[in-house]
Amino acid sequence: MSATNQTIAPRILAEQLSYRINSTQILDNVTVQANRGELVGLIGPNGAGKSTLLSLLAGLSNYSSGSIRLDGTALQECSAISRAKTIGWLEQNGEVHWPVNVHRLVSLGRFPHLSTWQKFSETDERAIQSALELTDSVHLKDRDAMTLSGGERARVLMARVLAAEPTLLLADEPVSSLDLGHQLQTMDVLRNFAEDKRSCVVVLHDLSLAARYCDRLYLLDHGKVSAEGNAATVLSNENIRNVYGVNVIAGCESIPWIVPHQLVDKTGQ
Ligand code: ADP
Ligand code: MG
């Protein structure tokens, strides 16, 4: 399928994706998509396959079967440079492995836009500054990135991805190490990112944030899509109980909230 005036291809469409490591099936017949302007949430318990799926969407691993199309074009037909410009991938628990100052680290996000020996332009500097501001990292710009706290590092690594100005953002647990204020700030950034025909797929463990911010959700369990749709459909007490083994208390008073209450008694007693 290619984009035409009549039909706009999804930003990313993965169909019947399967992925195995040796004899272990990690993803089994998974179909997901993110349309332009959508913030899509990927939820599910530890080991469900969320990070694996995100890395496949980023083109970082080869799947066993199925297909992935980026803006209507088979992902493997997109050049590495085109993928680097289009797809921003924020890995789970990203690390900084060498001493580098934060501004320099964030500026690495601009490299796909530069040719060899090309200097940073005003456009590049603006993108870097904007990314630092969006992640509340301006005051960190002269710090050695290796000395940052876990939450500061997570924000700076998000800034590097944002500085690249991708049209598809794949963010793996971007708020897991953040304080409450920076969680909301980051979710607002993702929400705004998805406006203007860009798209974001975000892995979240906080179901309240998922319900509040995401247009659609995919609930992954044991490598399969267990439920998909809007928050009301996916985050039913029954789905959460079946997949997470937890009873929740939930409600909606100006914003939706879902609080884990107790483990399900597996003996059925
Ligand atoms: P999630 O992000 O949902 O927590 P992952 O996608 O990281 O889960 O992992 C999915 C499953 O694949 C897990 O059971 C994990 O242990 C397994 N897995 C991931 N990478 C490997 C690997 N290199 N070898 C064996 N199993 C792996
Ligand atoms: Mg993960």
mmCIF file of C-alpha atoms and ligand atoms in Angstrom:
data_model
loop_
_atom_site.group_PDB
_atom_site.id
_atom_site.type_symbol
_atom_site.label_atom_id
_atom_site.label_comp_id
_atom_site.label_asym_id
_atom_site.label_seq_id
_atom_site.Cartn_x
_atom_site.Cartn_y
_atom_site.Cartn_z
ATOM 1 C CA MET A 1 0.000 0.000 0.000
ATOM 2 C CA SER A 2 1.321 3.448 -0.748
ATOM 3 C CA ALA A 3 0.063 6.814 0.421
ATOM 4 C CA THR A 4 -2.319 8.471 -2.016
ATOM 5 C CA ASN A 5 -4.510 11.515 -1.847
ATOM 6 C CA GLN A 6 -7.428 9.259 -0.930
ATOM 7 C CA THR A 7 -5.792 7.045 1.693
ATOM 8 C CA ILE A 8 -3.130 8.153 4.100
ATOM 9 C CA ALA A 9 -0.986 5.248 5.226
ATOM 10 C CA PRO A 10 -0.530 4.763 8.968
ATOM 11 C CA ARG A 11 2.708 6.276 10.236
ATOM 12 C CA ILE A 12 3.730 2.779 11.317
ATOM 13 C CA LEU A 13 1.897 -0.457 10.644
ATOM 14 C CA ALA A 14 3.158 -3.810 11.877
ATOM 15 C CA GLU A 15 1.144 -6.798 10.701
ATOM 16 C CA GLN A 16 1.217 -10.351 12.009
ATOM 17 C CA LEU A 17 4.630 -9.835 13.488
ATOM 18 C CA SER A 18 6.320 -12.821 15.056
ATOM 19 C CA TYR A 19 9.728 -12.904 16.662
ATOM 20 C CA ARG A 20 11.546 -15.783 18.272
ATOM 21 C CA ILE A 21 14.869 -16.176 19.984
ATOM 22 C CA ASN A 22 16.113 -19.725 19.499
ATOM 23 C CA SER A 23 13.014 -21.795 20.272
ATOM 24 C CA THR A 24 11.318 -19.130 22.428
ATOM 25 C CA GLN A 25 8.421 -17.246 20.870
ATOM 26 C CA ILE A 26 8.804 -13.643 22.090
ATOM 27 C CA LEU A 27 6.133 -12.070 19.848
ATOM 28 C CA ASP A 28 3.325 -14.072 18.288
ATOM 29 C CA ASN A 29 1.265 -12.684 15.409
ATOM 30 C CA VAL A 30 1.213 -9.105 16.686
ATOM 31 C CA THR A 31 -0.560 -6.417 14.659
ATOM 32 C CA VAL A 32 -0.235 -2.796 15.815
ATOM 33 C CA GLN A 33 -0.375 0.583 14.169
ATOM 34 C CA ALA A 34 0.005 4.265 14.949
ATOM 35 C CA ASN A 35 -1.710 6.804 12.749
ATOM 36 C CA ARG A 36 -0.673 10.392 12.172
ATOM 37 C CA GLY A 37 -1.584 12.499 15.159
ATOM 38 C CA GLU A 38 -1.924 9.516 17.489
ATOM 39 C CA LEU A 39 -0.388 8.822 20.864
ATOM 40 C CA VAL A 40 -0.556 5.043 21.217
ATOM 41 C CA GLY A 41 0.125 3.305 24.515
ATOM 42 C CA LEU A 42 1.753 -0.108 24.826
ATOM 43 C CA ILE A 43 1.036 -1.706 28.176
ATOM 44 C CA GLY A 44 1.458 -5.140 29.708
ATOM 45 C CA PRO A 45 3.349 -6.958 32.435
ATOM 46 C CA ASN A 46 7.120 -7.466 32.610
ATOM 47 C CA GLY A 47 8.300 -9.784 29.867
ATOM 48 C CA ALA A 48 5.155 -9.337 27.722
ATOM 49 C CA GLY A 49 7.267 -8.261 24.725
ATOM 50 C CA LYS A 50 6.793 -4.469 24.759
ATOM 51 C CA SER A 51 10.469 -3.519 24.403
ATOM 52 C CA THR A 52 11.008 -6.218 21.812
ATOM 53 C CA LEU A 53 8.085 -4.895 19.769
ATOM 54 C CA LEU A 54 9.357 -1.324 20.008
ATOM 55 C CA SER A 55 12.850 -2.325 18.854
ATOM 56 C CA LEU A 56 11.325 -4.141 15.868
ATOM 57 C CA LEU A 57 9.291 -1.034 14.975
ATOM 58 C CA ALA A 58 12.535 0.951 15.162
ATOM 59 C CA GLY A 59 14.083 -1.452 12.656
ATOM 60 C CA LEU A 60 16.699 -2.629 15.151
ATOM 61 C CA SER A 61 16.000 -6.353 14.932
ATOM 62 C CA ASN A 62 14.845 -8.763 12.243
ATOM 63 C CA TYR A 63 11.487 -10.391 12.822
ATOM 64 C CA SER A 64 10.736 -14.025 11.984
ATOM 65 C CA SER A 65 7.557 -13.287 10.013
ATOM 66 C CA GLY A 66 5.114 -10.490 9.298
ATOM 67 C CA SER A 67 5.691 -6.997 7.937
ATOM 68 C CA ILE A 68 6.342 -3.445 9.081
ATOM 69 C CA ARG A 69 5.518 -0.416 6.962
ATOM 70 C CA LEU A 70 6.633 3.117 7.723
ATOM 71 C CA ASP A 71 4.453 5.722 6.003
ATOM 72 C CA GLY A 72 3.353 2.986 3.602
ATOM 73 C CA THR A 73 6.852 1.799 2.673
ATOM 74 C CA ALA A 74 8.320 -1.509 3.840
ATOM 75 C CA LEU A 75 10.666 -0.632 6.706
ATOM 76 C CA GLN A 76 13.538 -2.659 5.261
ATOM 77 C CA GLU A 77 13.309 -0.591 2.054
ATOM 78 C CA CYS A 78 13.842 2.654 3.979
ATOM 79 C CA SER A 79 17.491 3.726 4.048
ATOM 80 C CA ALA A 80 19.287 3.871 7.390
ATOM 81 C CA ILE A 81 19.547 7.658 7.146
ATOM 82 C CA SER A 82 15.864 8.048 6.345
ATOM 83 C CA ARG A 83 14.980 5.851 9.334
ATOM 84 C CA ALA A 84 17.334 7.832 11.569
ATOM 85 C CA LYS A 85 15.609 11.064 10.521
ATOM 86 C CA THR A 86 12.089 9.708 10.803
ATOM 87 C CA ILE A 87 12.146 7.401 13.825
ATOM 88 C CA GLY A 88 13.149 8.498 17.300
ATOM 89 C CA TRP A 89 13.799 5.551 19.619
ATOM 90 C CA LEU A 90 14.130 6.067 23.339
ATOM 91 C CA GLU A 91 15.359 2.812 24.820
ATOM 92 C CA GLN A 92 14.286 1.551 28.232
ATOM 93 C CA ASN A 93 16.755 2.523 30.985
ATOM 94 C CA GLY A 94 19.103 4.247 28.542
ATOM 95 C CA GLU A 95 22.678 4.669 29.760
ATOM 96 C CA VAL A 96 25.470 7.117 29.061
ATOM 97 C CA HIS A 97 28.668 5.177 28.538
ATOM 98 C CA TRP A 98 31.304 7.898 28.232
ATOM 99 C CA PRO A 99 31.911 11.304 29.833
ATOM 100 C CA VAL A 100 30.149 13.853 27.647
ATOM 101 C CA ASN A 101 28.536 17.141 28.457
ATOM 102 C CA VAL A 102 24.750 17.226 28.265
ATOM 103 C CA HIS A 103 24.557 19.809 25.462
ATOM 104 C CA ARG A 104 26.922 17.695 23.362
ATOM 105 C CA LEU A 105 24.930 14.547 24.118
ATOM 106 C CA VAL A 106 21.649 16.165 23.062
ATOM 107 C CA SER A 107 23.310 17.609 19.946
ATOM 108 C CA LEU A 108 24.069 14.033 18.807
ATOM 109 C CA GLY A 109 20.363 13.853 17.957
ATOM 110 C CA ARG A 110 21.021 16.276 15.073
ATOM 111 C CA PHE A 111 23.627 14.078 13.374
ATOM 112 C CA PRO A 112 21.188 12.391 10.931
ATOM 113 C CA HIS A 113 20.448 15.885 9.576
ATOM 114 C CA LEU A 114 24.107 16.817 8.967
ATOM 115 C CA SER A 115 26.433 15.803 6.184
ATOM 116 C CA THR A 116 30.068 14.978 6.958
ATOM 117 C CA TRP A 117 31.971 17.978 8.377
ATOM 118 C CA GLN A 118 28.832 20.136 8.250
ATOM 119 C CA LYS A 119 28.621 22.509 11.205
ATOM 120 C CA PHE A 120 25.523 23.010 13.301
ATOM 121 C CA SER A 121 23.220 25.625 11.817
ATOM 122 C CA GLU A 122 20.853 27.925 13.684
ATOM 123 C CA THR A 123 18.105 25.380 12.947
ATOM 124 C CA ASP A 124 20.130 22.673 14.684
ATOM 125 C CA GLU A 125 20.850 24.898 17.688
ATOM 126 C CA ARG A 126 17.159 25.818 17.934
ATOM 127 C CA ALA A 127 16.156 22.143 17.896
ATOM 128 C CA ILE A 128 18.691 21.360 20.648
ATOM 129 C CA GLN A 129 17.578 24.306 22.786
ATOM 130 C CA SER A 130 13.903 23.442 22.303
ATOM 131 C CA ALA A 131 14.550 19.795 23.295
ATOM 132 C CA LEU A 132 16.404 20.925 26.436
ATOM 133 C CA GLU A 133 13.517 23.234 27.347
ATOM 134 C CA LEU A 134 10.803 20.617 26.714
ATOM 135 C CA THR A 135 12.531 18.192 29.069
ATOM 136 C CA ASP A 136 13.407 20.781 31.733
ATOM 137 C CA SER A 137 17.102 20.121 31.112
ATOM 138 C CA VAL A 138 18.435 23.592 30.262
ATOM 139 C CA HIS A 139 20.066 23.921 33.682
ATOM 140 C CA LEU A 140 21.852 20.600 33.108
ATOM 141 C CA LYS A 141 23.426 21.513 29.781
ATOM 142 C CA ASP A 142 26.984 21.960 31.073
ATOM 143 C CA ARG A 143 26.928 18.892 33.315
ATOM 144 C CA ASP A 144 28.815 15.676 32.630
ATOM 145 C CA ALA A 145 25.993 13.335 31.573
ATOM 146 C CA MET A 146 27.587 10.452 33.498
ATOM 147 C CA THR A 147 27.024 12.276 36.798
ATOM 148 C CA LEU A 148 23.272 12.829 36.363
ATOM 149 C CA SER A 149 20.633 11.204 38.551
ATOM 150 C CA GLY A 150 18.528 8.473 36.936
ATOM 151 C CA GLY A 151 15.600 10.828 36.319
ATOM 152 C CA GLU A 152 17.821 13.635 34.995
ATOM 153 C CA ARG A 153 19.525 11.180 32.656
ATOM 154 C CA ALA A 154 16.145 9.919 31.401
ATOM 155 C CA ARG A 155 15.088 13.499 30.568
ATOM 156 C CA VAL A 156 18.349 14.297 28.817
ATOM 157 C CA LEU A 157 18.142 11.121 26.723
ATOM 158 C CA MET A 158 14.580 12.116 25.809
ATOM 159 C CA ALA A 159 15.953 15.529 24.804
ATOM 160 C CA ARG A 160 18.440 13.852 22.457
ATOM 161 C CA VAL A 161 15.594 11.978 20.739
ATOM 162 C CA LEU A 162 13.424 15.115 20.509
ATOM 163 C CA ALA A 163 16.327 17.150 19.096
ATOM 164 C CA ALA A 164 16.300 14.861 16.062
ATOM 165 C CA GLU A 165 12.741 16.056 15.311
ATOM 166 C CA PRO A 166 11.478 12.636 14.233
ATOM 167 C CA THR A 167 7.962 12.114 12.923
ATOM 168 C CA LEU A 168 7.585 8.810 14.796
ATOM 169 C CA LEU A 169 8.643 8.619 18.417
ATOM 170 C CA LEU A 170 9.020 5.202 20.069
ATOM 171 C CA ALA A 171 9.456 5.784 23.794
ATOM 172 C CA ASP A 172 10.109 2.817 26.085
ATOM 173 C CA GLU A 173 9.045 3.623 29.658
ATOM 174 C CA PRO A 174 10.015 7.315 29.448
ATOM 175 C CA VAL A 175 8.427 8.208 32.797
ATOM 176 C CA SER A 176 9.351 5.186 34.924
ATOM 177 C CA SER A 177 12.203 6.974 36.735
ATOM 178 C CA LEU A 178 10.648 10.455 36.825
ATOM 179 C CA ASP A 179 9.109 12.359 39.733
ATOM 180 C CA LEU A 180 5.406 13.249 39.531
ATOM 181 C CA GLY A 181 5.889 16.684 37.972
ATOM 182 C CA HIS A 182 8.289 15.469 35.316
ATOM 183 C CA GLN A 183 5.972 12.530 34.559
ATOM 184 C CA LEU A 184 3.173 14.938 33.674
ATOM 185 C CA GLN A 185 5.538 17.240 31.814
ATOM 186 C CA THR A 186 6.867 14.330 29.742
ATOM 187 C CA MET A 187 3.384 13.016 28.976
ATOM 188 C CA ASP A 188 2.364 16.542 27.891
ATOM 189 C CA VAL A 189 5.408 16.611 25.581
ATOM 190 C CA LEU A 190 4.397 13.263 24.048
ATOM 191 C CA ARG A 191 0.797 14.438 23.673
ATOM 192 C CA ASN A 192 1.893 17.638 21.932
ATOM 193 C CA PHE A 193 4.392 15.682 19.842
ATOM 194 C CA ALA A 194 1.610 13.518 18.462
ATOM 195 C CA GLU A 195 -0.308 16.580 17.311
ATOM 196 C CA ASP A 196 0.574 18.026 13.913
ATOM 197 C CA LYS A 197 0.436 14.611 12.209
ATOM 198 C CA ARG A 198 3.355 13.140 14.108
ATOM 199 C CA SER A 199 2.919 9.843 15.979
ATOM 200 C CA CYS A 200 4.147 8.333 19.203
ATOM 201 C CA VAL A 201 4.127 4.823 20.611
ATOM 202 C CA VAL A 202 4.868 4.864 24.325
ATOM 203 C CA VAL A 203 5.393 1.998 26.768
ATOM 204 C CA LEU A 204 3.834 2.750 30.149
ATOM 205 C CA HIS A 205 3.291 0.923 33.426
ATOM 206 C CA ASP A 206 1.171 3.690 34.924
ATOM 207 C CA LEU A 207 -2.329 2.787 33.755
ATOM 208 C CA SER A 208 -3.779 6.103 34.968
ATOM 209 C CA LEU A 209 -1.379 8.013 32.703
ATOM 210 C CA ALA A 210 -2.108 5.579 29.877
ATOM 211 C CA ALA A 211 -5.868 6.138 30.261
ATOM 212 C CA ARG A 212 -5.500 9.892 30.535
ATOM 213 C CA TYR A 213 -3.095 10.601 27.696
ATOM 214 C CA CYS A 214 -3.265 7.872 25.048
ATOM 215 C CA ASP A 215 -5.658 7.834 22.097
ATOM 216 C CA ARG A 216 -5.492 4.060 21.861
ATOM 217 C CA LEU A 217 -3.913 1.262 23.849
ATOM 218 C CA TYR A 218 -2.508 -2.165 23.079
ATOM 219 C CA LEU A 219 -2.366 -4.582 25.997
ATOM 220 C CA LEU A 220 0.383 -7.144 25.457
ATOM 221 C CA ASP A 221 0.520 -10.439 27.304
ATOM 222 C CA HIS A 222 2.954 -13.301 26.669
ATOM 223 C CA GLY A 223 3.910 -11.872 23.275
ATOM 224 C CA LYS A 224 0.333 -11.457 22.034
ATOM 225 C CA VAL A 225 -2.066 -8.525 21.804
ATOM 226 C CA SER A 226 -4.595 -9.347 24.494
ATOM 227 C CA ALA A 227 -6.771 -6.245 24.003
ATOM 228 C CA GLU A 228 -6.742 -3.081 21.928
ATOM 229 C CA GLY A 229 -8.842 0.041 21.618
ATOM 230 C CA ASN A 230 -9.671 2.997 23.806
ATOM 231 C CA ALA A 231 -8.867 3.067 27.500
ATOM 232 C CA ALA A 232 -12.412 2.192 28.565
ATOM 233 C CA THR A 233 -12.298 -0.983 26.490
ATOM 234 C CA VAL A 234 -8.762 -2.104 27.243
ATOM 235 C CA LEU A 235 -8.510 -1.165 30.906
ATOM 236 C CA SER A 236 -11.524 -3.098 32.126
ATOM 237 C CA ASN A 237 -11.205 -4.653 35.576
ATOM 238 C CA GLU A 238 -11.450 -8.064 33.932
ATOM 239 C CA ASN A 239 -8.611 -7.421 31.459
ATOM 240 C CA ILE A 240 -6.347 -6.048 34.170
ATOM 241 C CA ARG A 241 -7.139 -8.948 36.487
ATOM 242 C CA ASN A 242 -6.512 -11.536 33.768
ATOM 243 C CA VAL A 243 -3.262 -10.046 32.477
ATOM 244 C CA TYR A 244 -1.646 -8.455 35.545
ATOM 245 C CA GLY A 245 -3.190 -10.724 38.204
ATOM 246 C CA VAL A 246 -4.247 -7.670 40.172
ATOM 247 C CA ASN A 247 -7.581 -6.246 41.271
ATOM 248 C CA VAL A 248 -7.772 -2.486 40.842
ATOM 249 C CA ILE A 249 -9.879 0.369 42.122
ATOM 250 C CA ALA A 250 -10.687 2.767 39.321
ATOM 251 C CA GLY A 251 -12.705 5.873 38.704
ATOM 252 C CA CYS A 252 -12.921 9.073 36.741
ATOM 253 C CA GLU A 253 -13.215 12.460 38.398
ATOM 254 C CA SER A 254 -12.026 15.017 35.833
ATOM 255 C CA ILE A 255 -9.209 12.553 35.060
ATOM 256 C CA PRO A 256 -9.239 8.735 35.017
ATOM 257 C CA TRP A 257 -7.399 6.916 37.800
ATOM 258 C CA ILE A 258 -6.554 3.259 38.325
ATOM 259 C CA VAL A 259 -4.959 2.087 41.567
ATOM 260 C CA PRO A 260 -3.676 -1.470 42.108
ATOM 261 C CA HIS A 261 -5.561 -2.826 45.117
ATOM 262 C CA GLN A 262 -4.700 -6.474 45.726
ATOM 263 C CA LEU A 263 -3.149 -9.491 44.063
ATOM 264 C CA VAL A 264 -5.640 -11.956 42.678
ATOM 265 C CA ASP A 265 -5.743 -15.096 44.752
ATOM 266 C CA LYS A 266 -4.411 -17.615 42.232
ATOM 267 C CA THR A 267 -5.986 -20.528 44.097
ATOM 268 C CA GLY A 268 -9.371 -19.020 43.310
ATOM 269 C CA GLN A 269 -10.276 -19.145 47.004
HETATM 270 P P1 ADP B 1 8.881 -6.211 28.240
HETATM 271 O O1 ADP B 1 9.523 -5.008 27.629
HETATM 272 O O2 ADP B 1 7.434 -6.333 27.892
HETATM 273 O O3 ADP B 1 9.090 -6.284 29.719
HETATM 274 P P2 ADP B 1 10.772 -7.638 26.611
HETATM 275 O O4 ADP B 1 10.340 -7.312 25.242
HETATM 276 O O5 ADP B 1 12.003 -6.942 27.115
HETATM 277 O O6 ADP B 1 9.576 -7.494 27.642
HETATM 278 O O7 ADP B 1 11.059 -9.188 26.688
HETATM 279 C C1 ADP B 1 10.062 -10.128 26.266
HETATM 280 C C2 ADP B 1 10.517 -11.528 26.625
HETATM 281 O O8 ADP B 1 11.634 -11.885 25.824
HETATM 282 C C3 ADP B 1 10.984 -11.689 28.082
HETATM 283 O O9 ADP B 1 10.514 -12.902 28.588
HETATM 284 C C4 ADP B 1 12.479 -11.685 27.980
HETATM 285 O O10 ADP B 1 13.052 -12.408 29.046
HETATM 286 C C5 ADP B 1 12.691 -12.351 26.632
HETATM 287 N N1 ADP B 1 13.951 -11.975 25.978
HETATM 288 C C6 ADP B 1 14.286 -10.741 25.557
HETATM 289 N N2 ADP B 1 15.526 -10.749 25.012
HETATM 290 C C7 ADP B 1 15.947 -12.032 25.108
HETATM 291 C C8 ADP B 1 17.160 -12.715 24.728
HETATM 292 N N3 ADP B 1 18.163 -12.072 24.124
HETATM 293 N N4 ADP B 1 17.242 -14.041 24.975
HETATM 294 C C9 ADP B 1 16.237 -14.707 25.573
HETATM 295 N N5 ADP B 1 15.068 -14.123 25.939
HETATM 296 C C10 ADP B 1 14.937 -12.817 25.715
HETATM 297 MG MG MG B 2 10.625 -3.453 28.499
#
